[in-house]
Structures are given as C-alpha cells and as structure tokens.
PDB file of C-alpha atoms in Angstrom:
ATOM      1  CA  UNK A 828     104.617  84.671  96.725  1.00  0.00           C
ATOM      2  CA  UNK A 829     108.065  83.807  95.387  1.00  0.00           C
ATOM      3  CA  UNK A 830     110.899  82.658  97.568  1.00  0.00           C
ATOM      4  CA  UNK A 831     114.132  84.183  96.318  1.00  0.00           C
ATOM      5  CA  UNK A 832     117.569  83.025  97.389  1.00  0.00           C
ATOM      6  CA  UNK A 833     119.687  86.062  98.177  1.00  0.00           C
ATOM      7  CA  UNK A 834     123.361  85.149  97.530  1.00  0.00           C
ATOM      8  CA  UNK A 835     124.233  86.787 100.864  1.00  0.00           C
ATOM      9  CA  UNK A 836     121.312  85.954 103.198  1.00  0.00           C
ATOM     10  CA  UNK A 837     119.776  82.773 101.813  1.00  0.00           C
ATOM     11  CA  UNK A 838     116.157  82.118 100.926  1.00  0.00           C
ATOM     12  CA  UNK A 839     113.747  84.928 101.729  1.00  0.00           C
ATOM     13  CA  UNK A 840     110.228  85.974 100.809  1.00  0.00           C
ATOM     14  CA  UNK A 841     109.689  88.150  97.759  1.00  0.00           C
ATOM     15  CA  UNK A 842     108.319  90.903 100.024  1.00  0.00           C
ATOM     16  CA  UNK A 843     111.891  91.698 101.058  1.00  0.00           C
ATOM     17  CA  UNK A 844     113.020  92.288  97.467  1.00  0.00           C
ATOM     18  CA  UNK A 845     112.594  94.863  94.742  1.00  0.00           C
ATOM     19  CA  UNK A 846     112.731  93.987  91.059  1.00  0.00           C
ATOM     20  CA  UNK A 847     115.484  95.838  89.218  1.00  0.00           C
ATOM     21  CA  UNK A 848     114.808  95.114  85.561  1.00  0.00           C
ATOM     22  CA  UNK A 849     116.669  93.331  82.780  1.00  0.00           C
ATOM     23  CA  UNK A 850     119.956  91.932  84.093  1.00  0.00           C
ATOM     24  CA  UNK A 851     121.611  91.618  80.697  1.00  0.00           C
ATOM     25  CA  UNK A 852     121.824  95.340  79.986  1.00  0.00           C
ATOM     26  CA  UNK A 853     125.341  96.781  80.189  1.00  0.00           C
ATOM     27  CA  UNK A 854     125.946 100.489  80.564  1.00  0.00           C
ATOM     28  CA  UNK A 855     128.220 101.950  77.836  1.00  0.00           C
ATOM     29  CA  UNK A 856     131.797 102.280  79.060  1.00  0.00           C
ATOM     30  CA  UNK A 857     132.768 105.484  80.777  1.00  0.00           C
ATOM     31  CA  UNK A 858     134.739 108.007  78.686  1.00  0.00           C
ATOM     32  CA  UNK A 859     133.750 106.230  75.504  1.00  0.00           C
ATOM     33  CA  UNK A 860     131.837 108.233  72.948  1.00  0.00           C
ATOM     34  CA  UNK A 861     128.318 106.922  72.585  1.00  0.00           C
ATOM     35  CA  UNK A 862     125.967 107.509  69.691  1.00  0.00           C
ATOM     36  CA  UNK A 863     122.396 108.555  70.308  1.00  0.00           C
ATOM     37  CA  UNK A 864     121.257 105.182  69.032  1.00  0.00           C
ATOM     38  CA  UNK A 865     123.493 103.283  71.465  1.00  0.00           C
ATOM     39  CA  UNK A 866     122.298 105.437  74.360  1.00  0.00           C
ATOM     40  CA  UNK A 867     118.684 105.027  73.287  1.00  0.00           C
ATOM     41  CA  UNK A 868     119.174 101.256  73.236  1.00  0.00           C
ATOM     42  CA  UNK A 869     120.728 101.316  76.708  1.00  0.00           C
ATOM     43  CA  UNK A 870     117.945 103.392  78.203  1.00  0.00           C
ATOM     44  CA  UNK A 871     114.857 102.068  76.449  1.00  0.00           C
ATOM     45  CA  UNK A 872     115.319  98.860  74.510  1.00  0.00           C
ATOM     46  CA  UNK A 873     114.340  95.809  76.505  1.00  0.00           C
ATOM     47  CA  UNK A 874     113.502  92.253  75.573  1.00  0.00           C
ATOM     48  CA  UNK A 875     110.388  90.708  76.975  1.00  0.00           C
ATOM     49  CA  UNK A 876     111.128  87.008  76.663  1.00  0.00           C
ATOM     50  CA  UNK A 877     108.728  84.201  77.338  1.00  0.00           C
ATOM     51  CA  UNK A 878     110.831  81.781  79.354  1.00  0.00           C
ATOM     52  CA  UNK A 879     114.230  82.153  80.996  1.00  0.00           C
ATOM     53  CA  UNK A 880     115.241  85.726  81.729  1.00  0.00           C
ATOM     54  CA  UNK A 881     118.158  87.212  83.639  1.00  0.00           C
ATOM     55  CA  UNK A 882     117.036  89.962  85.997  1.00  0.00           C
ATOM     56  CA  UNK A 883     118.419  92.336  88.576  1.00  0.00           C
ATOM     57  CA  UNK A 884     116.924  92.072  92.051  1.00  0.00           C
ATOM     58  CA  UNK A 885     117.621  94.189  95.115  1.00  0.00           C
ATOM     59  CA  UNK A 886     117.375  92.752  98.629  1.00  0.00           C
ATOM     60  CA  UNK A 887     116.097  96.096  99.749  1.00  0.00           C
ATOM     61  CA  UNK A 888     114.641  95.040 103.120  1.00  0.00           C
ATOM     62  CA  UNK A 889     117.540  92.712 103.894  1.00  0.00           C
ATOM     63  CA  UNK A 890     121.248  93.116 103.202  1.00  0.00           C
ATOM     64  CA  UNK A 891     120.529  95.862 100.618  1.00  0.00           C
ATOM     65  CA  UNK A 892     122.659  94.147  97.984  1.00  0.00           C
ATOM     66  CA  UNK A 893     121.939  93.872  94.267  1.00  0.00           C
ATOM     67  CA  UNK A 894     122.236  90.513  92.570  1.00  0.00           C
ATOM     68  CA  UNK A 895     121.218  88.739  89.370  1.00  0.00           C
ATOM     69  CA  UNK A 896     118.599  86.036  89.124  1.00  0.00           C
ATOM     70  CA  UNK A 897     117.659  83.748  86.274  1.00  0.00           C
ATOM     71  CA  UNK A 898     113.873  83.378  86.324  1.00  0.00           C
ATOM     72  CA  UNK A 899     111.314  81.793  84.057  1.00  0.00           C
ATOM     73  CA  UNK A 900     108.799  84.488  83.177  1.00  0.00           C
ATOM     74  CA  UNK A 901     106.102  81.872  82.546  1.00  0.00           C
ATOM     75  CA  UNK A 902     106.412  79.625  85.585  1.00  0.00           C
ATOM     76  CA  UNK A 903     108.232  82.102  87.877  1.00  0.00           C
ATOM     77  CA  UNK A 904     110.696  79.353  88.742  1.00  0.00           C
ATOM     78  CA  UNK A 905     114.013  80.842  89.830  1.00  0.00           C
ATOM     79  CA  UNK A 906     116.897  78.709  88.584  1.00  0.00           C
ATOM     80  CA  UNK A 907     119.890  80.552  89.948  1.00  0.00           C
ATOM     81  CA  UNK A 908     120.920  83.700  91.764  1.00  0.00           C
ATOM     82  CA  UNK A 909     124.448  85.123  91.718  1.00  0.00           C
ATOM     83  CA  UNK A 910     126.354  88.108  93.042  1.00  0.00           C
ATOM     84  CA  UNK A 911     126.914  90.890  90.526  1.00  0.00           C
ATOM     85  CA  UNK A 912     130.578  89.948  90.013  1.00  0.00           C
ATOM     86  CA  UNK A 913     129.714  86.335  89.245  1.00  0.00           C
ATOM     87  CA  UNK A 914     128.636  84.796  85.946  1.00  0.00           C
ATOM     88  CA  UNK A 915     125.164  83.376  85.765  1.00  0.00           C
TER      89      UNK A 915
ATOM     90  CA  UNK B 168     124.065 111.753 125.861  1.00  0.00           C
ATOM     91  CA  UNK B 169     120.465 111.224 126.921  1.00  0.00           C
ATOM     92  CA  UNK B 170     117.983 110.055 124.368  1.00  0.00           C
ATOM     93  CA  UNK B 171     114.364 111.059 124.271  1.00  0.00           C
ATOM     94  CA  UNK B 172     111.918 108.194 124.249  1.00  0.00           C
ATOM     95  CA  UNK B 173     110.238 107.765 120.897  1.00  0.00           C
ATOM     96  CA  UNK B 174     107.275 105.984 122.426  1.00  0.00           C
ATOM     97  CA  UNK B 175     106.867 108.191 125.452  1.00  0.00           C
ATOM     98  CA  UNK B 176     103.342 109.255 124.570  1.00  0.00           C
ATOM     99  CA  UNK B 177     101.974 105.821 123.660  1.00  0.00           C
ATOM    100  CA  UNK B 178     103.866 103.238 125.705  1.00  0.00           C
ATOM    101  CA  UNK B 179     101.692 102.874 128.806  1.00  0.00           C
ATOM    102  CA  UNK B 180     102.741 100.434 131.475  1.00  0.00           C
ATOM    103  CA  UNK B 181     100.324  97.731 132.534  1.00  0.00           C
ATOM    104  CA  UNK B 182      98.651  94.550 131.363  1.00  0.00           C
ATOM    105  CA  UNK B 183      96.769  94.502 128.091  1.00  0.00           C
ATOM    106  CA  UNK B 184      94.909  92.116 125.830  1.00  0.00           C
ATOM    107  CA  UNK B 185      93.930  88.603 126.745  1.00  0.00           C
ATOM    108  CA  UNK B 186      95.858  88.446 130.023  1.00  0.00           C
ATOM    109  CA  UNK B 187      93.135  87.476 132.467  1.00  0.00           C
ATOM    110  CA  UNK B 188      93.400  84.107 134.244  1.00  0.00           C
ATOM    111  CA  UNK B 189      96.922  83.684 132.916  1.00  0.00           C
ATOM    112  CA  UNK B 190     100.097  83.244 134.881  1.00  0.00           C
ATOM    113  CA  UNK B 191     102.015  86.499 134.759  1.00  0.00           C
ATOM    114  CA  UNK B 192     105.235  84.589 134.118  1.00  0.00           C
ATOM    115  CA  UNK B 193     103.842  83.281 130.848  1.00  0.00           C
ATOM    116  CA  UNK B 194     102.733  86.649 129.514  1.00  0.00           C
ATOM    117  CA  UNK B 195     104.684  88.497 126.879  1.00  0.00           C
ATOM    118  CA  UNK B 196     106.671  91.475 128.039  1.00  0.00           C
ATOM    119  CA  UNK B 197     107.014  94.493 125.791  1.00  0.00           C
ATOM    120  CA  UNK B 198     109.493  97.235 126.561  1.00  0.00           C
ATOM    121  CA  UNK B 199     111.117 100.141 124.841  1.00  0.00           C
ATOM    122  CA  UNK B 200     114.906 100.204 124.961  1.00  0.00           C
ATOM    123  CA  UNK B 201     116.535 103.587 125.288  1.00  0.00           C
ATOM    124  CA  UNK B 202     119.922 105.085 125.971  1.00  0.00           C
ATOM    125  CA  UNK B 203     122.006 102.915 123.724  1.00  0.00           C
ATOM    126  CA  UNK B 204     124.792 104.056 121.469  1.00  0.00           C
ATOM    127  CA  UNK B 205     124.059 102.824 117.946  1.00  0.00           C
ATOM    128  CA  UNK B 206     126.561 103.118 115.129  1.00  0.00           C
ATOM    129  CA  UNK B 207     126.644 101.862 111.603  1.00  0.00           C
ATOM    130  CA  UNK B 208     130.078 100.685 110.506  1.00  0.00           C
ATOM    131  CA  UNK B 209     130.749 100.232 106.803  1.00  0.00           C
ATOM    132  CA  UNK B 210     133.989  99.010 105.304  1.00  0.00           C
ATOM    133  CA  UNK B 211     134.731 100.617 101.962  1.00  0.00           C
ATOM    134  CA  UNK B 212     134.627  98.437  98.887  1.00  0.00           C
ATOM    135  CA  UNK B 213     138.269  98.988  97.994  1.00  0.00           C
ATOM    136  CA  UNK B 214     139.639  98.629 101.508  1.00  0.00           C
ATOM    137  CA  UNK B 215     142.445  96.065 101.739  1.00  0.00           C
ATOM    138  CA  UNK B 216     141.943  95.538 105.465  1.00  0.00           C
ATOM    139  CA  UNK B 217     140.786  92.130 106.625  1.00  0.00           C
ATOM    140  CA  UNK B 218     137.687  92.041 108.842  1.00  0.00           C
ATOM    141  CA  UNK B 219     139.644  90.108 111.503  1.00  0.00           C
ATOM    142  CA  UNK B 220     141.826  93.169 111.973  1.00  0.00           C
ATOM    143  CA  UNK B 221     139.169  95.152 113.772  1.00  0.00           C
ATOM    144  CA  UNK B 222     137.829  94.538 117.270  1.00  0.00           C
ATOM    145  CA  UNK B 223     135.389  96.799 119.078  1.00  0.00           C
ATOM    146  CA  UNK B 224     134.971  96.469 122.824  1.00  0.00           C
ATOM    147  CA  UNK B 225     136.980  93.220 122.535  1.00  0.00           C
ATOM    148  CA  UNK B 226     134.485  91.864 120.020  1.00  0.00           C
ATOM    149  CA  UNK B 227     135.330  90.759 116.513  1.00  0.00           C
ATOM    150  CA  UNK B 228     133.106  91.533 113.558  1.00  0.00           C
ATOM    151  CA  UNK B 229     130.437  88.848 113.153  1.00  0.00           C
ATOM    152  CA  UNK B 230     129.908  86.419 110.293  1.00  0.00           C
ATOM    153  CA  UNK B 231     126.855  86.865 108.012  1.00  0.00           C
ATOM    154  CA  UNK B 232     123.513  86.866 109.864  1.00  0.00           C
ATOM    155  CA  UNK B 233     125.291  86.552 113.214  1.00  0.00           C
ATOM    156  CA  UNK B 234     125.920  88.720 116.255  1.00  0.00           C
ATOM    157  CA  UNK B 235     128.992  89.006 118.445  1.00  0.00           C
ATOM    158  CA  UNK B 236     128.248  90.243 121.931  1.00  0.00           C
ATOM    159  CA  UNK B 237     129.370  90.773 125.498  1.00  0.00           C
ATOM    160  CA  UNK B 238     127.586  92.248 128.506  1.00  0.00           C
ATOM    161  CA  UNK B 239     127.572  95.773 127.145  1.00  0.00           C
ATOM    162  CA  UNK B 240     127.934  95.653 123.389  1.00  0.00           C
ATOM    163  CA  UNK B 241     126.430  93.783 120.482  1.00  0.00           C
ATOM    164  CA  UNK B 242     127.673  93.901 116.904  1.00  0.00           C
ATOM    165  CA  UNK B 243     125.116  92.852 114.284  1.00  0.00           C
ATOM    166  CA  UNK B 244     125.824  91.857 110.685  1.00  0.00           C
ATOM    167  CA  UNK B 245     123.723  94.056 108.399  1.00  0.00           C
ATOM    168  CA  UNK B 246     125.128  93.082 105.017  1.00  0.00           C
ATOM    169  CA  UNK B 247     128.494  92.500 103.364  1.00  0.00           C
ATOM    170  CA  UNK B 248     131.000  94.852 105.026  1.00  0.00           C
ATOM    171  CA  UNK B 249     128.218  96.515 106.974  1.00  0.00           C
ATOM    172  CA  UNK B 250     127.629  96.175 110.719  1.00  0.00           C
ATOM    173  CA  UNK B 251     125.483  97.762 113.420  1.00  0.00           C
ATOM    174  CA  UNK B 252     127.174  98.396 116.751  1.00  0.00           C
ATOM    175  CA  UNK B 253     124.792  98.664 119.705  1.00  0.00           C
ATOM    176  CA  UNK B 254     126.214  99.416 123.115  1.00  0.00           C
ATOM    177  CA  UNK B 255     125.230 100.457 126.605  1.00  0.00           C
ATOM    178  CA  UNK B 256     128.546 102.316 126.754  1.00  0.00           C
ATOM    179  CA  UNK B 257     127.515 105.671 125.388  1.00  0.00           C
ATOM    180  CA  UNK B 258     131.149 106.739 124.996  1.00  0.00           C
ATOM    181  CA  UNK B 259     132.199 103.487 123.326  1.00  0.00           C
ATOM    182  CA  UNK B 260     133.130 104.941 119.994  1.00  0.00           C
ATOM    183  CA  UNK B 261     135.072 107.825 121.482  1.00  0.00           C
ATOM    184  CA  UNK B 262     137.448 105.249 122.882  1.00  0.00           C
ATOM    185  CA  UNK B 263     137.389 102.882 119.943  1.00  0.00           C
ATOM    186  CA  UNK B 264     137.297 105.315 117.043  1.00  0.00           C
ATOM    187  CA  UNK B 265     141.102 105.539 116.860  1.00  0.00           C
ATOM    188  CA  UNK B 266     141.096 102.040 115.407  1.00  0.00           C
ATOM    189  CA  UNK B 267     138.470 102.956 112.851  1.00  0.00           C
ATOM    190  CA  UNK B 268     140.283 105.031 110.276  1.00  0.00           C
ATOM    191  CA  UNK B 269     138.268 106.977 107.774  1.00  0.00           C
ATOM    192  CA  UNK B 270     140.317 105.663 104.862  1.00  0.00           C
ATOM    193  CA  UNK B 271     138.876 102.189 105.262  1.00  0.00           C
ATOM    194  CA  UNK B 272     135.673 102.685 107.242  1.00  0.00           C
ATOM    195  CA  UNK B 273     132.652 104.948 107.465  1.00  0.00           C
ATOM    196  CA  UNK B 274     131.111 105.307 110.891  1.00  0.00           C
ATOM    197  CA  UNK B 275     127.659 106.862 111.300  1.00  0.00           C
ATOM    198  CA  UNK B 276     125.942 107.663 114.563  1.00  0.00           C
ATOM    199  CA  UNK B 277     122.385 106.300 114.458  1.00  0.00           C
ATOM    200  CA  UNK B 278     121.747 106.561 118.202  1.00  0.00           C
ATOM    201  CA  UNK B 279     118.819 108.910 117.779  1.00  0.00           C
ATOM    202  CA  UNK B 280     117.386 107.435 114.616  1.00  0.00           C
ATOM    203  CA  UNK B 281     116.051 104.105 115.841  1.00  0.00           C
ATOM    204  CA  UNK B 282     113.101 102.844 117.828  1.00  0.00           C
ATOM    205  CA  UNK B 283     113.899  99.673 119.737  1.00  0.00           C
ATOM    206  CA  UNK B 284     111.217  97.370 121.102  1.00  0.00           C
ATOM    207  CA  UNK B 285     112.145  94.301 123.091  1.00  0.00           C
ATOM    208  CA  UNK B 286     109.754  91.354 123.138  1.00  0.00           C
ATOM    209  CA  UNK B 287     110.244  88.791 125.855  1.00  0.00           C
ATOM    210  CA  UNK B 288     108.335  85.561 126.378  1.00  0.00           C
ATOM    211  CA  UNK B 289     107.745  82.152 124.884  1.00  0.00           C
ATOM    212  CA  UNK B 290     105.302  83.586 122.358  1.00  0.00           C
ATOM    213  CA  UNK B 291     107.655  86.248 121.036  1.00  0.00           C
ATOM    214  CA  UNK B 292     108.187  84.185 117.887  1.00  0.00           C
ATOM    215  CA  UNK B 293     104.449  84.024 117.283  1.00  0.00           C
ATOM    216  CA  UNK B 294     104.151  87.798 117.512  1.00  0.00           C
ATOM    217  CA  UNK B 295     106.837  88.246 114.886  1.00  0.00           C
ATOM    218  CA  UNK B 296     105.340  85.592 112.604  1.00  0.00           C
ATOM    219  CA  UNK B 297     102.169  87.670 112.331  1.00  0.00           C
ATOM    220  CA  UNK B 298     103.918  90.391 110.334  1.00  0.00           C
ATOM    221  CA  UNK B 299     107.317  89.167 109.242  1.00  0.00           C
ATOM    222  CA  UNK B 300     107.979  86.815 106.305  1.00  0.00           C
ATOM    223  CA  UNK B 301     111.244  85.548 107.797  1.00  0.00           C
ATOM    224  CA  UNK B 302     111.365  81.905 108.886  1.00  0.00           C
ATOM    225  CA  UNK B 303     111.474  82.770 112.583  1.00  0.00           C
ATOM    226  CA  UNK B 304     111.602  79.095 113.628  1.00  0.00           C
ATOM    227  CA  UNK B 305     115.105  78.819 112.218  1.00  0.00           C
ATOM    228  CA  UNK B 306     116.430  81.832 114.099  1.00  0.00           C
ATOM    229  CA  UNK B 307     118.157  81.283 117.405  1.00  0.00           C
ATOM    230  CA  UNK B 308     120.205  83.098 120.000  1.00  0.00           C
ATOM    231  CA  UNK B 309     123.059  85.002 118.404  1.00  0.00           C
ATOM    232  CA  UNK B 310     121.341  85.430 115.040  1.00  0.00           C
ATOM    233  CA  UNK B 311     120.205  88.679 113.489  1.00  0.00           C
ATOM    234  CA  UNK B 312     118.528  89.710 110.301  1.00  0.00           C
ATOM    235  CA  UNK B 313     116.986  92.596 108.471  1.00  0.00           C
ATOM    236  CA  UNK B 314     113.443  92.051 107.318  1.00  0.00           C
ATOM    237  CA  UNK B 315     110.044  93.722 107.307  1.00  0.00           C
ATOM    238  CA  UNK B 316     107.186  93.729 109.792  1.00  0.00           C
ATOM    239  CA  UNK B 317     103.833  94.784 108.349  1.00  0.00           C
ATOM    240  CA  UNK B 318     105.788  96.577 105.606  1.00  0.00           C
ATOM    241  CA  UNK B 319     108.014  98.419 108.087  1.00  0.00           C
ATOM    242  CA  UNK B 320     111.724  97.835 107.610  1.00  0.00           C
ATOM    243  CA  UNK B 321     113.136  96.224 110.769  1.00  0.00           C
ATOM    244  CA  UNK B 322     116.274  94.653 112.176  1.00  0.00           C
ATOM    245  CA  UNK B 323     115.775  91.605 114.387  1.00  0.00           C
ATOM    246  CA  UNK B 324     118.310  90.754 117.063  1.00  0.00           C
ATOM    247  CA  UNK B 325     117.745  87.387 118.726  1.00  0.00           C
ATOM    248  CA  UNK B 326     119.180  88.074 122.154  1.00  0.00           C
ATOM    249  CA  UNK B 327     118.386  84.871 124.028  1.00  0.00           C
ATOM    250  CA  UNK B 328     116.468  81.620 123.642  1.00  0.00           C
ATOM    251  CA  UNK B 329     115.740  81.054 127.313  1.00  0.00           C
ATOM    252  CA  UNK B 330     114.005  83.256 128.198  1.00  0.00           C
ATOM    253  CA  UNK B 331     113.044  84.074 124.632  1.00  0.00           C
ATOM    254  CA  UNK B 332     114.065  87.649 124.062  1.00  0.00           C
ATOM    255  CA  UNK B 333     114.091  89.469 120.739  1.00  0.00           C
ATOM    256  CA  UNK B 334     115.019  93.062 120.129  1.00  0.00           C
ATOM    257  CA  UNK B 335     113.468  94.724 117.104  1.00  0.00           C
ATOM    258  CA  UNK B 336     114.838  97.941 115.620  1.00  0.00           C
ATOM    259  CA  UNK B 337     112.872 100.159 113.287  1.00  0.00           C
ATOM    260  CA  UNK B 338     113.451 103.655 112.000  1.00  0.00           C
ATOM    261  CA  UNK B 339     112.516 106.232 114.608  1.00  0.00           C
ATOM    262  CA  UNK B 340     109.949 107.842 112.344  1.00  0.00           C
ATOM    263  CA  UNK B 341     108.074 104.534 112.113  1.00  0.00           C
ATOM    264  CA  UNK B 342     108.206 104.072 115.881  1.00  0.00           C
ATOM    265  CA  UNK B 343     104.574 104.671 116.783  1.00  0.00           C
ATOM    266  CA  UNK B 344     103.136 102.681 113.868  1.00  0.00           C
ATOM    267  CA  UNK B 345     105.563  99.904 114.597  1.00  0.00           C
ATOM    268  CA  UNK B 346     104.685  99.887 118.299  1.00  0.00           C
ATOM    269  CA  UNK B 347     100.981  99.605 117.449  1.00  0.00           C
ATOM    270  CA  UNK B 348     101.727  96.782 115.011  1.00  0.00           C
ATOM    271  CA  UNK B 349     103.617  94.822 117.650  1.00  0.00           C
ATOM    272  CA  UNK B 350     101.168  95.452 120.484  1.00  0.00           C
ATOM    273  CA  UNK B 351      98.154  94.646 118.284  1.00  0.00           C
ATOM    274  CA  UNK B 352      99.799  91.312 117.464  1.00  0.00           C
ATOM    275  CA  UNK B 353     100.324  90.707 121.201  1.00  0.00           C
ATOM    276  CA  UNK B 354      96.711  91.325 122.247  1.00  0.00           C
ATOM    277  CA  UNK B 355      95.665  87.774 121.419  1.00  0.00           C
ATOM    278  CA  UNK B 356      98.171  86.380 123.909  1.00  0.00           C
ATOM    279  CA  UNK B 357      98.016  89.148 126.496  1.00  0.00           C
ATOM    280  CA  UNK B 358     101.076  91.207 127.344  1.00  0.00           C
ATOM    281  CA  UNK B 359     102.685  93.319 130.014  1.00  0.00           C
ATOM    282  CA  UNK B 360     104.078  96.659 128.934  1.00  0.00           C
ATOM    283  CA  UNK B 361     107.071  97.398 131.133  1.00  0.00           C
TER     284      UNK B 361
END
C-alpha cells in the first residue's frame, strides 16, 4: 500500500484516497469557442508515461480535498504533493 | 429535539467477549452517544472573513486536525474551512446562528444523520488499529481526523488520554454495520456495553 502525503492532513494510507486521473489536463476556458478536436483531446486523450507522472488525487475519506501528486508509474514513488493552486 | 437511537435494536448492555477473570476496570467500555446537536459549518471559498472572527459557545475554530472544546461543545476540524460542531446544548445554534451569516458560511444540521460510538479503555487504540489505517499511536487528546474503519467512512475524536476515550462518528445508515465492526474487534479483549 502507498503512503500519500495529503497537503492538508499529512501522510495517510492510500485507502483514504481516490485516484483522479492525469493532473496535467486543463479544461478549455469558459466562454471560449472550442473545436470538436480540442474537446475530444480534453475528454479522451491521455498520456500513459513510464516514469514521472503528475496526477490528481482526492483525499476522499479524509479532508475531501483534491490535490496534485507527482508519482513514478514504475516504482510508485511519490516525489511531491501540492495543493491545486500550487505549482508542482 | 429528541433523537432516536440508531443502535437501539442491537446495542445490548452487558459484558461480552473475553471478559472472564479480568478486572472490570480494565475492560473496554462501548456506548452509544445520543442527543447531541451536530452541525457542519463551512466557510465559503470567496469569503473574506478571517477564521479568528468567529467563536461558537466561546470556542474559536480549531487548527487543522485539532479540536477546541469546553464542557458542552466540541468543534472538530474536518478540512480546510470545514468544521463539525458537536454540542450537548441542543439549542446552541439557535443562539449562535446570528453570528453565522449565510453570505460567508453554510450551516447544515447533521444531528440525525450520525451514529456515534464511544470507546473507553486502555485498549481503545488497539480496537481502532484493527480497522483503521491511521497512525493511531500519534493521535492524542484534542486531536481529530477523518478516516475509514473497515471501509466505513468515520470521524475520530480523541476526547481524553486518561482515561483513554475516543468518540467515533459514522453515517447513520452505516450504524449497525459499524457497531458490529467495532464490537467484533473488541471481543478479543472483552468489553462492557453500557
């Protein structure tokens, strides 16, 4: 089991968290016209890197906050976790 | 406001589990806590009000993972700008709600939506360790935390270290399963249901 450091609560067991997908994806800006291709990319296109990956995680059984984590998809080592308004 | 016991049909008083030939003082005590006012207080994201501004029953809002308390009321930190107010004063919020304006705060009555089990005794930590991934050894009086117990979402309130007393909140609908989880974990040590 992974230990994940929630930026709000500190280190907790993975059981308290839910994985939220690729943390590098940005939703198209509101009120901006979006082509079908851009929307398709936002909804479906994901990288599947071998190595460091930025991910969203949700401390769903804790403080219920979302945050970003940089994790190695090979070793599962977690290098850093930050609040959503912070740079990773 | 009188609350109906969630565990009325399953919480039987008496001694259970491995209690024979043990000093009654050393046995775990399990009780259901009823008739508390429970409110969730959330400060809106764009509120400009400082947390120090608000006091409830003469208590300030606690720091992360901490509780502020007096004889009647406890305020638990649930997350950023999110607190749980638990009080024996059932009319607490009627008196205090003038301070809590709905421009900056959302207040939700959860009094009837929780099951509360209190575990008392030196082995209370060991009972929690059986189902909860939290590092219970690091928790002490005045701490609180959300976590899970056998996959049931719970809030832990560490009321006192001596005697060891921990209050565990779960959703009301999980009450019976949660009660069985806790009491099953207690059987090894023996417990008194009070």
